[in-house]
Every structure is written in C-alpha cells, then in structure tokens.
Amino acid sequence: MAVPSFRLDDSVALVTGAGSGIGRRLAIGLAEMGADVGCLDLPQSDLASTAEAIGETGRRAVALPADVTRAEALAEAVARVERELGPLRLAVNAAGIANAAPAEDMPVEQWNKVIEVNLNGVFLSCQAEGRALLRNGGGSIVNIASMSGTIANRGLTQAHYNASKAAVTQLTKSLATEWCDRGIRVNSVSPGYTATPMNRRPEVAERVARFEADTPLGRMATVDEMVGPTVFLLSDAASFVTGVDLLVDGGVTCW
Ligand SMILES: NC(=O)c1ccc[n+]([C@@H]2O[C@H](COP(=O)([O-])OP(=O)(O)OC[C@H]3O[C@@H](n4cnc5c(N)ncnc54)[C@H](O)[C@@H]3O)[C@@H](O)[C@H]2O)c1
C-alpha cells in the first residue's frame, strides 16, 4: 500500500478565525498544502491580508466576514464558499476569545460571552459545515480547543475559558460518533501557549516567562507549529483518526 498523503490538493476548506493568529496561519497552511480556502472572521478583522497570502500560494481564497455565533451567517458563508470554490470537504474552527476575572466576581455576561463564542460558535460552525459535508459525501473537521480544556492554567482566572475548551473536546467526540458512519471525521487540536495577539492581553503578556517555565520544551509555540498537526488530522494520513484531542503543548500536560 502506498504511504497515505498528507496533502490536501484541490479540496475546499473553510477556516473560522482566519483574520488573526492561529486561524490565519492555518488558513494559509491549508493553501500551502493544496486547498482552496474560505476565510471567515468578524467584519472588522483583517481577512484581506489572509486572502492575499493565500493568493501568493497559487490557491484561491474567499473572504467571509461573519460572526460564528449567528447560524444564518454561517449558512450563508458555507453557501458562498461552495458557490465560489466548490463542494466543501474540510473545516477548521479556530475563532475564539479569551479574558479573565476571578470566579467570585465574574459577571454572568462575561461568562456567557465566552461560552457563546468558544462553545456555541464551534457547535454552530460544525453544524453548518457538517450539513455541507453530509451532502457532499464526507470530509474532515478540526476544532481548535486548548490545553486549557485539560489543565487549569497556573495563575490565570479564566474558569469560563477553560470550561468552554473542555466542552469543545467533548463536543468533538460527540460529533465524531454521530457522523462516523457518514464519512465525516471530527477531531480537535489543543494548542499550548502560542505567540499570538491573544497572548498580548495585559493579564497574560507579563506571564510569558512563567508560561515558558511551565512548558517542558522551554518556550511558547509559534503559529507555524500548529499547521502540521492540523493538516495531519484533515488529511488522508489520518483516515482512521476520529474523536481525538491532539495536544500540541510542548509537553505542558506532562507536568
Ligand atoms: N494563543 C494561544 O496561546 C492559544 C492557546 C490555546 C488555544 N488557543 C485557541 O486558538 C484559537 C485562535 O486563537 P489565537 O491565539 O489565534 O487568537 P486571536 O485573537 O489572534 O484570533 C482569534 C480570531 O477569532 C476571531 N473571532 C473572535 N470572535 C469571533 C466571532 N464571534 N466570529 C468570528 N470570528 C471571531 C477574532 O476576530 C480573531 O481574528 C482560539 O480558539 C483560542 O482559544 C489559543
């Protein structure tokens, strides 16, 4: 048997959170591996530069300004991707937010907003993508969760964020089993501390030395280092992998 391909040639993908950080790098990485990519993010985000970088790889991109908490906007985005690029086969859900407050003081609005984007947004994205993949005969979805779904970060008061990410890994397993007999694989990638705008938040920026000390590999990840694990899970090389949470954390969860 030939070694299975890690490439994504001529497939059509949708990436949420594609205007910044991990999602942006993954959208470009999927194009580098041969996919055409629908790039979804909030209207105020910089989708144009992601689409331009994808164009430089020789693949096609569609910029999709939309909010992942709105089901109808996601349905429209999927329809536009299919109209302009072709039948959807791959999806990466990276849109997310983070902030912090001590649990005893956290207003319920703050809790709800993080759950709305990080959990409900991933569910609604998977639902819109899954409907297309079911119609198209299958495909592969990767949700970007976090190692914060497995550990509670030392010194960070973000119960809402940690809970949302634990829920994303369980959502991923649930969807993997619901769709397993219809050709769809669903997995998650859980990054460790990664150098992105999310980690330039004031409550986090001053903790970088601590993050590095807590990481066996001794440093934060670059966004480039999320591409290989995500592409692997999307590709035929992972044809027997579904429902897993792939920790890409430099070893944090070993300690
Ligand atoms: N940076 C890290 O250390 C780290 C670690 C673990 C997990 N993650 C996860 O990786 C993902 C990407 O994070 P990042 O570090 O690249 O952050 P980022 O802030 O650079 O990017 C997040 C993107 O999501 C978009 N987004 C937010 N709300 C949205 C909404 N309602 N609809 C559409 N788009 C929306 C933002 O506009 C932004 O472009 C997130 O899910 C995050 O929780 C990040």
Coordinates of N, CA, C and O in Angstrom, one line a residue, residues 48-193:
A48 N -8.4 40.5 4.5 CA -7.8 40.8 3.2 C -6.4 40.3 3.2 O -6.0 39.7 2.2
S49 N -5.6 40.5 4.3 CA -4.2 40.0 4.2 C -4.1 38.5 4.2 O -3.2 38.0 3.6
T50 N -5.0 37.8 4.9 CA -5.0 36.4 4.8 C -5.3 35.9 3.4 O -4.6 35.0 2.8
A51 N -6.3 36.5 2.8 CA -6.7 36.1 1.4 C -5.5 36.4 0.4 O -5.3 35.6 -0.5
E52 N -4.9 37.5 0.7 CA -3.7 37.9 -0.2 C -2.6 36.9 -0.1 O -2.0 36.4 -1.1
A53 N -2.3 36.5 1.2 CA -1.2 35.5 1.4 C -1.6 34.1 0.8 O -0.7 33.4 0.2
I54 N -2.9 33.8 0.8 CA -3.3 32.5 0.1 C -3.1 32.7 -1.4 O -2.7 31.7 -2.0
G55 N -3.5 33.8 -1.9 CA -3.3 34.0 -3.4 C -1.9 33.8 -3.8 O -1.6 33.3 -4.8
E56 N -0.9 34.2 -2.9 CA 0.5 34.1 -3.2 C 0.9 32.6 -3.3 O 2.0 32.3 -3.8
T57 N 0.2 31.7 -2.6 CA 0.5 30.3 -2.7 C 0.0 29.7 -4.0 O 0.3 28.5 -4.3
G58 N -0.8 30.4 -4.8 CA -1.4 29.9 -6.0 C -2.7 29.3 -5.8 O -3.4 28.8 -6.8
R59 N -3.3 29.3 -4.6 CA -4.6 28.8 -4.4 C -5.6 29.9 -4.3 O -5.2 31.1 -4.2
R60 N -6.9 29.6 -4.3 CA -7.9 30.6 -4.2 C -8.4 30.8 -2.8 O -8.5 29.8 -2.0
A61 N -8.9 32.0 -2.5 CA -9.4 32.3 -1.2 C -10.7 33.2 -1.4 O -10.8 33.9 -2.3
V62 N -11.6 33.0 -0.4 CA -12.8 33.8 -0.4 C -12.8 34.4 1.1 O -12.8 33.6 2.0
A63 N -12.9 35.7 1.2 CA -13.0 36.4 2.5 C -14.5 36.4 2.9 O -15.4 36.8 2.1
L64 N -14.8 35.9 4.1 CA -16.2 35.8 4.6 C -16.3 36.5 5.9 O -16.1 35.9 7.0
P65 N -16.7 37.8 5.9 CA -16.9 38.5 7.1 C -18.2 38.0 7.8 O -19.3 38.1 7.2
A66 N -18.1 37.4 8.9 CA -19.3 36.8 9.6 C -19.0 36.5 11.1 O -17.8 36.4 11.4
D67 N -20.1 36.3 11.8 CA -19.9 36.1 13.3 C -20.3 34.6 13.5 O -21.4 34.2 13.1
V68 N -19.4 33.9 14.2 CA -19.7 32.4 14.4 C -20.8 32.1 15.4 O -21.2 31.0 15.5
T69 N -21.3 33.2 16.0 CA -22.5 33.0 16.9 C -23.8 33.1 16.2 O -24.8 32.9 16.8
R70 N -23.8 33.4 14.9 CA -25.0 33.5 14.1 C -25.2 32.4 13.1 O -24.4 32.4 12.1
A71 N -26.1 31.6 13.3 CA -26.3 30.4 12.5 C -26.6 30.8 11.0 O -26.0 30.2 10.1
E72 N -27.4 31.8 10.8 CA -27.7 32.1 9.4 C -26.5 32.7 8.7 O -26.3 32.5 7.5
A73 N -25.6 33.4 9.4 CA -24.4 34.0 8.8 C -23.5 32.8 8.4 O -22.8 32.8 7.3
L74 N -23.4 31.8 9.2 CA -22.6 30.6 8.9 C -23.1 29.9 7.7 O -22.4 29.4 6.8
A75 N -24.5 29.7 7.6 CA -25.1 29.0 6.5 C -24.8 29.8 5.2 O -24.4 29.2 4.2
E76 N -24.9 31.1 5.3 CA -24.6 32.0 4.1 C -23.1 31.8 3.7 O -22.8 31.7 2.5
A77 N -22.2 31.8 4.7 CA -20.8 31.7 4.4 C -20.5 30.3 3.7 O -19.7 30.3 2.7
V78 N -21.0 29.2 4.2 CA -20.8 27.9 3.6 C -21.3 27.9 2.2 O -20.7 27.5 1.2
A79 N -22.5 28.5 2.0 CA -23.1 28.6 0.6 C -22.2 29.3 -0.3 O -22.0 29.0 -1.5
R80 N -21.6 30.5 0.2 CA -20.8 31.3 -0.7 C -19.5 30.5 -1.0 O -19.0 30.5 -2.2
V81 N -18.9 29.8 -0.1 CA -17.7 29.0 -0.3 C -18.0 28.0 -1.4 O -17.2 27.8 -2.4
E82 N -19.1 27.3 -1.3 CA -19.4 26.3 -2.3 C -19.7 26.9 -3.7 O -19.3 26.3 -4.7
R83 N -20.4 28.1 -3.7 CA -20.6 28.7 -5.0 C -19.3 29.1 -5.7 O -19.1 28.9 -6.8
E84 N -18.4 29.7 -4.8 CA -17.2 30.3 -5.5 C -16.0 29.3 -5.6 O -15.1 29.5 -6.4
L85 N -16.0 28.3 -4.7 CA -14.8 27.4 -4.7 C -15.1 26.0 -5.0 O -14.2 25.2 -5.5
G86 N -16.3 25.5 -4.7 CA -16.7 24.1 -4.9 C -17.2 23.5 -3.7 O -17.3 24.1 -2.6
P87 N -17.5 22.1 -3.7 CA -18.1 21.4 -2.6 C -17.1 21.4 -1.4 O -15.9 21.1 -1.5
L88 N -17.7 21.8 -0.2 CA -16.8 21.8 1.0 C -16.5 20.4 1.5 O -17.3 19.5 1.5
R89 N -15.2 20.2 1.8 CA -14.7 18.9 2.3 C -14.0 19.0 3.7 O -13.9 18.0 4.4
L90 N -13.4 20.2 3.9 CA -12.6 20.4 5.1 C -13.0 21.6 5.9 O -13.4 22.6 5.3
A91 N -12.8 21.6 7.2 CA -13.1 22.8 8.0 C -12.2 22.8 9.2 O -11.9 21.8 9.8
V92 N -11.8 24.0 9.6 CA -11.1 24.3 10.8 C -11.8 25.4 11.6 O -12.0 26.5 11.0
N93 N -12.1 25.1 12.8 CA -12.8 26.1 13.6 C -11.9 26.7 14.7 O -11.7 26.1 15.7
A94 N -11.3 27.9 14.4 CA -10.3 28.5 15.3 C -10.8 29.8 15.9 O -10.1 30.3 16.8
A95 N -12.0 30.3 15.5 CA -12.4 31.5 16.1 C -12.6 31.3 17.6 O -13.2 30.3 18.1
G96 N -12.1 32.3 18.4 CA -12.3 32.2 19.9 C -11.9 33.5 20.5 O -11.2 34.3 19.9
I97 N -12.3 33.6 21.8 CA -11.9 34.8 22.6 C -11.4 34.3 24.0 O -11.8 33.2 24.4
A98 N -10.7 35.2 24.6 CA -10.2 34.9 26.0 C -10.2 36.2 26.8 O -9.9 37.3 26.3
N99 N -10.5 36.1 28.1 CA -10.3 37.2 29.0 C -10.3 36.5 30.4 O -10.3 35.3 30.5
A100 N -10.2 37.4 31.4 CA -10.0 36.8 32.8 C -10.8 37.6 33.8 O -10.9 38.8 33.7
A101 N -11.2 36.9 34.9 CA -11.8 37.6 36.0 C -11.9 36.5 37.1 O -12.1 35.3 36.8
P102 N -11.7 36.9 38.4 CA -11.8 35.9 39.5 C -13.2 35.3 39.4 O -14.2 36.1 39.2
A103 N -13.4 34.0 39.6 CA -14.7 33.4 39.5 C -15.7 34.1 40.4 O -16.9 34.2 40.0
E104 N -15.3 34.5 41.6 CA -16.3 35.0 42.6 C -16.8 36.4 42.1 O -17.9 36.8 42.6
D105 N -16.1 37.0 41.2 CA -16.5 38.4 40.8 C -17.0 38.4 39.3 O -17.5 39.4 38.8
M106 N -16.9 37.3 38.6 CA -17.2 37.3 37.2 C -18.7 37.6 36.9 O -19.5 36.8 37.3
P107 N -19.0 38.7 36.2 CA -20.4 38.9 35.8 C -20.9 37.8 34.9 O -20.1 37.3 34.0
V108 N -22.1 37.4 35.0 CA -22.7 36.4 34.2 C -22.6 36.7 32.7 O -22.4 35.8 31.8
E109 N -22.6 38.0 32.3 CA -22.5 38.4 30.9 C -21.1 38.0 30.4 O -21.0 37.6 29.2
Q110 N -20.1 38.1 31.2 CA -18.7 37.8 30.8 C -18.6 36.3 30.6 O -18.0 35.8 29.6
W111 N -19.2 35.5 31.5 CA -19.2 34.1 31.4 C -19.9 33.7 30.1 O -19.4 32.9 29.3
N112 N -21.1 34.3 29.9 CA -21.9 33.9 28.7 C -21.3 34.2 27.4 O -21.4 33.4 26.4
K113 N -20.6 35.3 27.3 CA -20.0 35.7 26.1 C -18.9 34.7 25.6 O -18.8 34.3 24.5
V114 N -18.1 34.3 26.6 CA -17.0 33.3 26.2 C -17.6 32.0 25.8 O -17.2 31.4 24.9
I115 N -18.7 31.6 26.5 CA -19.3 30.3 26.2 C -20.0 30.5 24.8 O -19.9 29.6 24.0
E116 N -20.6 31.6 24.6 CA -21.3 31.9 23.3 C -20.3 31.7 22.1 O -20.6 31.1 21.1
V117 N -19.2 32.4 22.2 CA -18.2 32.3 21.1 C -17.5 31.0 21.0 O -17.4 30.3 20.0
N118 N -16.9 30.6 22.2 CA -16.0 29.5 22.1 C -16.7 28.1 22.1 O -16.1 27.2 21.5
L119 N -17.9 28.0 22.6 CA -18.6 26.7 22.6 C -19.7 26.7 21.6 O -19.7 26.0 20.6
N120 N -20.7 27.7 21.8 CA -21.8 27.7 20.8 C -21.3 28.0 19.4 O -21.8 27.5 18.5
G121 N -20.3 28.9 19.3 CA -19.8 29.2 18.0 C -19.2 28.0 17.3 O -19.3 27.9 16.1
V122 N -18.5 27.2 18.0 CA -17.9 26.0 17.4 C -19.0 25.0 17.1 O -19.0 24.4 16.0
F123 N -20.0 24.9 17.9 CA -21.1 24.0 17.6 C -21.8 24.5 16.3 O -22.1 23.7 15.4
L124 N -22.2 25.7 16.2 CA -22.9 26.3 15.1 C -22.0 26.1 13.8 O -22.5 25.9 12.7
S125 N -20.7 26.4 14.0 CA -19.8 26.2 12.8 C -19.8 24.8 12.3 O -20.0 24.5 11.1
C126 N -19.6 23.8 13.3 CA -19.7 22.4 12.9 C -21.0 22.0 12.3 O -21.0 21.2 11.3
Q127 N -22.1 22.6 12.8 CA -23.4 22.2 12.2 C -23.5 22.7 10.8 O -24.0 21.9 9.9
A128 N -23.1 23.9 10.5 CA -23.2 24.4 9.1 C -22.3 23.7 8.2 O -22.6 23.3 7.1
E129 N -21.1 23.4 8.7 CA -20.1 22.7 7.9 C -20.5 21.2 7.7 O -20.5 20.6 6.6
G130 N -21.0 20.6 8.8 CA -21.4 19.2 8.8 C -22.6 19.0 7.8 O -22.6 18.0 7.1
R131 N -23.5 19.9 7.7 CA -24.6 19.8 6.8 C -24.1 19.7 5.4 O -24.5 18.9 4.5
A132 N -23.1 20.5 5.1 CA -22.5 20.5 3.7 C -21.7 19.2 3.5 O -21.8 18.6 2.4
L133 N -20.9 18.8 4.5 CA -20.1 17.6 4.3 C -21.0 16.4 4.1 O -20.7 15.5 3.4
L134 N -22.1 16.3 4.9 CA -23.0 15.2 4.7 C -23.6 15.1 3.3 O -23.7 14.1 2.7
R135 N -23.9 16.3 2.8 CA -24.4 16.4 1.4 C -23.4 16.0 0.4 O -23.7 15.4 -0.6
N136 N -22.1 16.3 0.7 CA -21.0 16.1 -0.2 C -20.4 14.7 -0.1 O -19.4 14.5 -0.7
G137 N -20.9 13.9 0.8 CA -20.3 12.5 0.9 C -19.2 12.4 1.9 O -18.5 11.4 1.9
G138 N -19.0 13.4 2.8 CA -18.0 13.3 3.9 C -16.9 14.3 3.8 O -16.9 15.2 3.0
G139 N -16.0 14.2 4.8 CA -14.9 15.2 4.9 C -14.3 15.1 6.3 O -14.5 14.2 7.0
S140 N -13.6 16.2 6.7 CA -12.9 16.2 7.9 C -12.9 17.6 8.6 O -12.8 18.6 7.9
I141 N -13.2 17.6 9.9 CA -13.3 18.9 10.6 C -12.3 18.8 11.8 O -12.2 17.8 12.5
V142 N -11.6 20.0 12.0 CA -10.7 20.1 13.2 C -11.2 21.3 14.0 O -11.2 22.4 13.4
N143 N -11.5 21.1 15.2 CA -11.8 22.2 16.1 C -10.6 22.6 16.9 O -9.9 21.7 17.4
I144 N -10.3 23.9 17.0 CA -9.2 24.3 17.8 C -9.7 24.5 19.2 O -10.4 25.5 19.5
A145 N -9.3 23.6 20.1 CA -9.7 23.7 21.5 C -8.6 24.4 22.2 O -8.1 25.5 21.8
S146 N -8.0 23.8 23.3 CA -6.9 24.3 24.0 C -6.5 23.3 25.1 O -7.3 22.5 25.6
M147 N -5.2 23.4 25.5 CA -4.8 22.6 26.6 C -5.5 23.0 27.9 O -5.6 22.2 28.8
S148 N -6.1 24.2 27.8 CA -6.9 24.7 29.0 C -8.2 23.9 29.2 O -8.9 24.1 30.2
G149 N -8.5 23.0 28.2 CA -9.6 22.1 28.4 C -9.2 20.9 29.2 O -10.0 20.1 29.6
T150 N -7.9 20.7 29.4 CA -7.3 19.6 30.1 C -6.7 20.0 31.4 O -6.8 19.3 32.4
I151 N -6.0 21.1 31.5 CA -5.4 21.6 32.7 C -6.0 23.0 33.0 O -6.6 23.6 32.1
A152 N -5.9 23.5 34.3 CA -6.2 24.8 34.6 C -4.9 25.6 34.7 O -4.0 25.2 35.4
N153 N -4.8 26.7 33.8 CA -3.5 27.4 33.7 C -3.2 28.0 35.1 O -4.0 28.8 35.6
R154 N -1.9 27.8 35.5 CA -1.5 28.3 36.8 C -1.6 29.9 36.7 O -1.0 30.5 35.8
G155 N -2.3 30.4 37.7 CA -2.3 31.9 37.8 C -3.3 32.6 36.9 O -3.4 33.9 37.0
L156 N -4.0 31.9 36.1 CA -5.0 32.6 35.2 C -6.4 32.3 35.7 O -6.8 31.2 35.8
T157 N -7.1 33.4 36.0 CA -8.5 33.2 36.4 C -9.5 33.2 35.2 O -10.0 34.3 34.9
Q158 N -9.6 32.1 34.6 CA -10.4 32.0 33.4 C -11.3 30.8 33.4 O -11.2 30.0 32.4
A159 N -12.1 30.6 34.4 CA -12.9 29.4 34.5 C -13.8 29.2 33.3 O -14.0 28.1 32.8
H160 N -14.3 30.4 32.8 CA -15.2 30.3 31.6 C -14.5 29.8 30.4 O -15.0 28.9 29.7
Y161 N -13.3 30.3 30.2 CA -12.5 29.8 29.0 C -12.1 28.4 29.1 O -12.3 27.6 28.2
N162 N -11.6 28.0 30.3 CA -11.2 26.6 30.5 C -12.4 25.6 30.3 O -12.3 24.6 29.7
A163 N -13.6 26.0 30.9 CA -14.8 25.2 30.7 C -15.2 25.1 29.3 O -15.6 24.1 28.8
S164 N -15.1 26.2 28.6 CA -15.6 26.2 27.1 C -14.7 25.3 26.3 O -15.2 24.6 25.4
K165 N -13.4 25.3 26.6 CA -12.5 24.4 25.8 C -12.6 22.9 26.2 O -12.5 22.1 25.3
A166 N -12.9 22.6 27.4 CA -13.2 21.2 27.8 C -14.4 20.8 27.1 O -14.5 19.7 26.6
A167 N -15.4 21.7 27.0 CA -16.7 21.3 26.3 C -16.4 21.1 24.8 O -17.1 20.3 24.2
V168 N -15.5 21.9 24.2 CA -15.2 21.7 22.8 C -14.7 20.3 22.5 O -15.0 19.7 21.5
T169 N -13.8 19.8 23.4 CA -13.2 18.5 23.1 C -14.4 17.4 23.2 O -14.4 16.4 22.5
Q170 N -15.3 17.6 24.2 CA -16.4 16.6 24.3 C -17.4 16.8 23.2 O -17.9 15.8 22.7
L171 N -17.6 18.0 22.7 CA -18.5 18.2 21.5 C -17.8 17.5 20.3 O -18.5 16.9 19.5
T172 N -16.5 17.6 20.2 CA -15.8 17.0 19.1 C -16.0 15.5 19.1 O -16.3 14.9 18.0
K173 N -15.9 14.9 20.2 CA -16.1 13.4 20.3 C -17.5 13.0 20.0 O -17.8 12.0 19.3
S174 N -18.5 13.9 20.5 CA -19.9 13.6 20.2 C -20.2 13.6 18.7 O -20.9 12.8 18.2
L175 N -19.7 14.7 18.0 CA -19.9 14.8 16.6 C -19.2 13.7 15.8 O -19.7 13.2 14.8
A176 N -18.0 13.3 16.3 CA -17.3 12.3 15.6 C -18.1 11.0 15.6 O -18.2 10.3 14.6
T177 N -18.8 10.7 16.7 CA -19.6 9.5 16.8 C -20.9 9.6 16.0 O -21.4 8.7 15.4
E178 N -21.5 10.8 16.0 CA -22.7 11.0 15.3 C -22.6 10.8 13.8 O -23.4 10.4 13.1
W179 N -21.4 11.3 13.3 CA -21.2 11.3 11.9 C -20.2 10.3 11.3 O -19.9 10.2 10.2
C180 N -19.8 9.3 12.2 CA -18.8 8.4 11.9 C -19.2 7.5 10.7 O -18.3 7.0 9.9
D181 N -20.4 7.1 10.6 CA -20.9 6.2 9.5 C -21.3 6.9 8.3 O -21.8 6.3 7.4
R182 N -21.0 8.3 8.2 CA -21.3 9.0 7.0 C -20.2 9.8 6.5 O -20.3 10.8 5.8
G183 N -19.0 9.2 6.8 CA -17.7 9.7 6.1 C -17.1 11.0 6.7 O -16.2 11.6 6.1
I184 N -17.6 11.4 7.8 CA -17.0 12.7 8.4 C -16.2 12.3 9.6 O -16.7 11.6 10.5
R185 N -14.9 12.8 9.7 CA -14.1 12.7 10.9 C -14.1 14.0 11.6 O -14.0 15.1 10.9
V186 N -14.1 14.0 12.9 CA -14.1 15.3 13.7 C -13.1 15.1 14.8 O -13.2 14.2 15.6
N187 N -12.1 15.9 14.8 CA -11.0 15.9 15.8 C -10.8 17.3 16.3 O -11.2 18.3 15.7
S188 N -10.0 17.4 17.4 CA -9.6 18.7 17.9 C -8.1 18.8 18.0 O -7.4 17.7 18.3
V189 N -7.6 20.0 17.9 CA -6.2 20.3 18.2 C -6.2 21.2 19.4 O -7.0 22.2 19.4
S190 N -5.4 20.9 20.4 CA -5.4 21.7 21.6 C -4.0 22.4 21.8 O -3.0 21.7 22.3
P191 N -3.9 23.6 21.3 CA -2.6 24.3 21.4 C -2.2 24.6 22.9 O -3.1 24.8 23.7
G192 N -0.9 24.6 23.2 CA -0.4 25.1 24.4 C -0.2 26.6 24.2 O -0.7 27.2 23.3
Y193 N 0.6 27.2 25.1 CA 0.9 28.7 25.0 C 1.5 29.0 23.6 O 2.6 28.5 23.3

